[in-house]
Short mmCIF file of C-alpha atoms in Angstrom, two decimals:
data_model
loop_
_atom_site.label_atom_id
_atom_site.label_comp_id
_atom_site.label_asym_id
_atom_site.label_seq_id
_atom_site.Cartn_x
_atom_site.Cartn_y
_atom_site.Cartn_z
CA MET A 1 94.52 110.71 87.37
CA THR A 2 94.27 107.55 85.72
CA GLU A 3 91.45 106.21 83.65
CA THR A 4 90.02 102.91 84.75
CA VAL A 5 87.97 100.55 83.59
CA THR A 6 85.63 98.07 85.29
CA LEU A 7 85.39 94.17 84.00
CA ALA A 8 83.52 91.42 84.95
CA LEU A 9 84.91 88.50 86.76
CA SER A 10 83.92 86.32 83.14
CA GLU A 11 85.80 89.26 81.16
CA LEU A 12 89.27 89.29 83.45
CA ARG A 13 89.12 85.52 83.66
CA SER A 14 88.95 85.70 79.78
CA LEU A 15 91.58 88.40 79.04
CA ILE A 16 94.04 87.06 81.36
CA THR A 17 93.64 83.15 79.86
CA LYS A 18 94.47 84.59 76.49
CA SER A 19 97.31 86.89 77.70
CA ALA A 20 99.30 84.10 79.18
CA ARG A 21 98.47 82.36 75.75
CA GLY A 22 100.05 85.04 73.94
CA ALA A 23 102.66 85.00 76.65
CA GLY A 24 103.72 81.23 75.81
CA LEU A 25 102.09 79.33 78.50
CA SER A 26 100.40 76.49 76.95
CA TRP A 27 96.12 76.18 77.00
CA GLY A 28 96.18 74.34 79.88
CA GLN A 29 98.22 77.04 82.32
CA ALA A 30 96.81 79.80 80.53
CA GLU A 31 93.02 78.55 81.87
CA GLU A 32 94.64 78.08 85.37
CA ALA A 33 96.13 81.60 85.09
CA GLY A 34 92.60 83.12 84.18
CA TRP A 35 91.08 80.83 87.03
CA ALA A 36 94.08 82.36 89.33
CA ALA A 37 92.99 85.92 88.52
CA GLU A 38 89.19 85.61 89.13
CA TRP A 39 90.17 83.73 92.45
CA LEU A 40 92.39 87.11 93.30
CA ALA A 41 90.04 89.28 92.12
CA ARG A 42 87.08 87.70 94.33
CA ARG A 43 89.09 88.82 97.05
CA GLU A 44 90.11 92.33 95.72
CA LEU A 45 93.56 91.82 94.97
CA PRO A 46 95.48 93.10 92.07
CA ALA A 47 95.31 90.23 89.84
CA ALA A 48 95.23 92.44 86.37
CA ASP A 49 98.17 94.64 87.83
CA TRP A 50 99.72 91.43 88.93
CA ALA A 51 99.41 89.76 85.48
CA VAL A 52 101.03 92.62 83.69
CA VAL A 53 104.49 91.59 85.82
CA TRP A 54 104.34 87.96 85.68
CA LEU A 55 103.28 87.94 81.77
CA ALA A 56 106.35 90.47 81.16
CA ALA A 57 108.71 88.13 82.82
CA ARG A 58 107.41 85.38 81.20
CA VAL A 59 107.83 86.61 77.55
CA ASP A 60 111.45 87.66 78.75
CA GLY A 61 111.74 83.43 79.87
CA ALA A 62 111.15 83.32 83.46
CA VAL A 63 109.09 81.25 85.16
CA SER A 64 105.73 82.24 86.04
CA PRO A 65 104.05 81.85 89.38
CA VAL A 66 100.96 80.05 87.49
CA GLU A 67 103.24 77.67 86.45
CA VAL A 68 105.11 77.06 89.76
CA GLY A 69 101.50 77.07 91.64
CA ALA A 70 100.15 74.53 89.23
CA SER A 71 103.06 72.09 89.70
CA LEU A 72 102.57 72.75 93.62
CA ALA A 73 98.95 72.33 93.47
CA ASP A 74 99.33 68.81 91.57
CA GLU A 75 102.18 67.57 93.65
CA PHE A 76 99.93 67.96 97.19
CA SER A 77 96.61 67.69 95.74
CA THR A 78 95.74 64.90 98.17
CA THR A 79 97.91 66.32 101.08
CA SER A 80 98.64 69.98 102.85
CA ALA A 81 101.63 68.02 104.74
CA ILE A 82 104.20 70.56 103.95
CA THR A 83 107.39 71.24 105.55
CA GLY A 84 109.34 73.28 104.33
CA GLU A 85 109.02 72.67 100.61
CA ALA A 86 111.17 75.59 99.10
CA LEU A 87 109.98 78.30 96.40
CA PRO A 88 111.64 79.49 93.48
CA ASP A 89 113.63 82.86 94.65
CA GLY A 90 112.63 85.91 91.65
CA LEU A 91 109.14 84.66 90.94
CA THR A 92 107.64 88.18 89.93
CA ALA A 93 103.89 88.88 91.01
CA PRO A 94 104.20 86.04 93.60
CA GLY A 95 100.71 86.52 94.63
CA TYR A 96 99.27 84.31 91.46
CA LEU A 97 100.61 81.71 94.05
CA LEU A 98 98.08 81.56 96.25
CA PRO A 99 95.07 80.34 94.48
CA PHE A 100 96.91 77.14 94.08
CA LEU A 101 97.95 77.24 97.80
CA HIS A 102 94.30 77.47 98.56
CA ARG A 103 93.65 74.56 96.63
CA ILE A 104 96.38 72.38 98.74
CA ALA A 105 94.97 74.28 101.36
CA GLN A 106 91.13 72.79 101.01
CA ALA A 107 92.82 68.85 101.84
CA GLY A 108 93.88 70.05 105.25
CA SER A 109 94.93 73.26 106.71
CA THR A 110 95.90 76.82 106.62
CA LEU A 111 99.18 76.89 104.50
CA GLN A 112 101.82 79.52 104.67
CA ILE A 113 104.80 80.90 103.08
CA ALA A 114 107.66 82.09 105.34
CA SER A 115 110.97 83.35 104.81
CA THR A 116 113.84 83.83 107.16
CA THR A 117 112.69 87.12 108.33
CA GLY A 118 108.83 85.73 109.10
CA ARG A 119 105.79 85.03 107.57
CA VAL A 120 105.05 86.41 104.06
CA ALA A 121 101.45 84.87 103.33
CA SER A 122 99.01 82.91 104.89
CA VAL A 123 95.45 80.98 102.86
CA SER A 124 93.10 79.12 104.66
CA SER A 125 91.14 75.88 103.83
CA ALA A 126 87.94 78.97 102.93
CA GLY A 127 90.32 80.76 101.00
CA ASP A 128 90.95 83.67 102.67
CA VAL A 129 94.39 85.50 102.55
CA ALA A 130 96.31 87.52 105.19
CA PHE A 131 99.86 89.38 103.91
CA GLY A 132 102.59 88.74 106.76
CA PRO A 133 105.58 91.48 107.17
CA SER A 134 107.68 89.87 104.73
CA TRP A 135 105.77 90.38 101.78
CA GLN A 136 107.72 91.47 98.81
CA SER A 137 106.64 92.11 94.91
CA GLN A 138 109.59 89.19 94.43
CA SER A 139 110.04 85.77 96.22
CA ASP A 140 113.71 85.55 98.00
CA GLY A 141 114.24 82.53 100.29
CA TRP A 142 110.54 81.57 100.60
CA HIS A 143 109.32 78.01 101.54
CA LEU A 144 105.88 76.46 102.35
CA CYS A 145 104.57 75.01 105.86
CA GLU A 146 101.12 74.67 107.54
CA ALA A 147 99.83 77.31 110.12
CA GLY A 148 98.34 76.85 112.97
CA ASP A 149 95.69 79.93 112.52
CA ALA A 150 93.60 80.28 110.36
CA PRO A 151 93.24 83.93 108.41
CA SER A 152 89.76 85.63 108.22
CA GLN A 153 88.08 87.76 105.84
CA SER A 154 85.22 88.90 104.23
CA ARG A 155 84.68 87.92 100.74
CA PRO A 156 83.51 91.16 98.76
CA ALA A 157 82.10 90.66 95.26
CA ALA A 158 83.12 93.90 93.85
CA ARG A 159 83.96 93.87 90.04
CA PRO A 160 87.58 94.64 89.02
CA ARG A 161 88.86 98.06 88.00
CA VAL A 162 91.72 97.68 86.11
CA SER A 163 93.99 100.85 84.34
CA ARG A 164 93.39 101.52 80.82
CA LEU A 165 97.55 100.94 80.36
CA THR A 166 97.06 97.64 82.15
CA LEU A 167 94.17 96.47 79.83
CA GLU A 168 96.36 97.70 76.91
CA ARG A 169 99.28 95.73 77.84
CA LEU A 170 96.92 92.69 78.54
CA GLU A 171 95.45 92.77 74.97
CA THR A 172 98.49 93.05 73.24
CA LEU A 173 99.22 89.63 74.50
CA ALA A 174 95.87 88.64 73.90
CA LEU A 175 96.26 89.22 70.55
CA ARG A 176 99.30 87.24 69.81
CA THR A 177 96.75 84.41 69.91
CA THR A 178 94.83 85.44 66.78
CA VAL A 179 95.89 84.90 63.52
CA PRO A 180 97.19 88.13 61.41
CA PRO A 181 94.99 89.46 58.66
CA SER A 182 95.79 88.37 54.95
CA VAL A 183 94.58 87.27 52.08
CA THR A 184 94.47 83.03 52.92
CA SER A 185 92.77 83.88 56.41
CA ARG A 186 89.90 86.19 55.00
CA LEU A 187 89.17 83.41 51.93
CA ASP A 188 89.09 80.78 54.75
CA ALA A 189 86.88 82.58 57.07
CA GLY A 190 83.09 81.52 57.61
CA ALA A 191 80.82 79.03 55.97
CA THR A 192 82.07 77.77 52.96
CA ASP A 193 78.82 76.12 52.13
CA GLY A 194 75.86 78.82 53.50
CA ASP A 195 75.59 79.65 56.71
CA ASN A 196 71.92 80.19 56.60
CA ASP A 197 70.17 78.93 59.88
#
């Protein structure tokens, strides 16, 4: 049996933010990754497990779904009039696109990721997610379009459960953002003129 750890949403968000920064994203993009992780976790989607996958690919030089999603959200922030916008092939853990599609959908109607084999996923303006039969762990021939029907789902407020192994992998990346211990770092740490307030 796999040991799991229960995290608060804020703990997950903070951990993913630091891990994304450790994987080489800018602080702004890392904060977007943390926000997206919380958004996914609120819908009981595997935010931490997906993060481990795309962060490992990002360390190896691949573009991340957070970078693609944030770019799309910036480009289409005032309209969801998207017709056939192609998504890059080979995006790992593409579930991280969904929070950004919700941002776009808030300006209009339900958005859908589709492929030649059918509906992949859709996100409504309320943030409801529905997965289609063409959902995969990696994008392949996917494009964005408006969808007529809005998915509907309840929003459970369960705290995310993360396996110990996933947690260790995320913490390893997060530690890349810290200063390694040295004589200089120890001498420069803390207040220099007495911190007695």
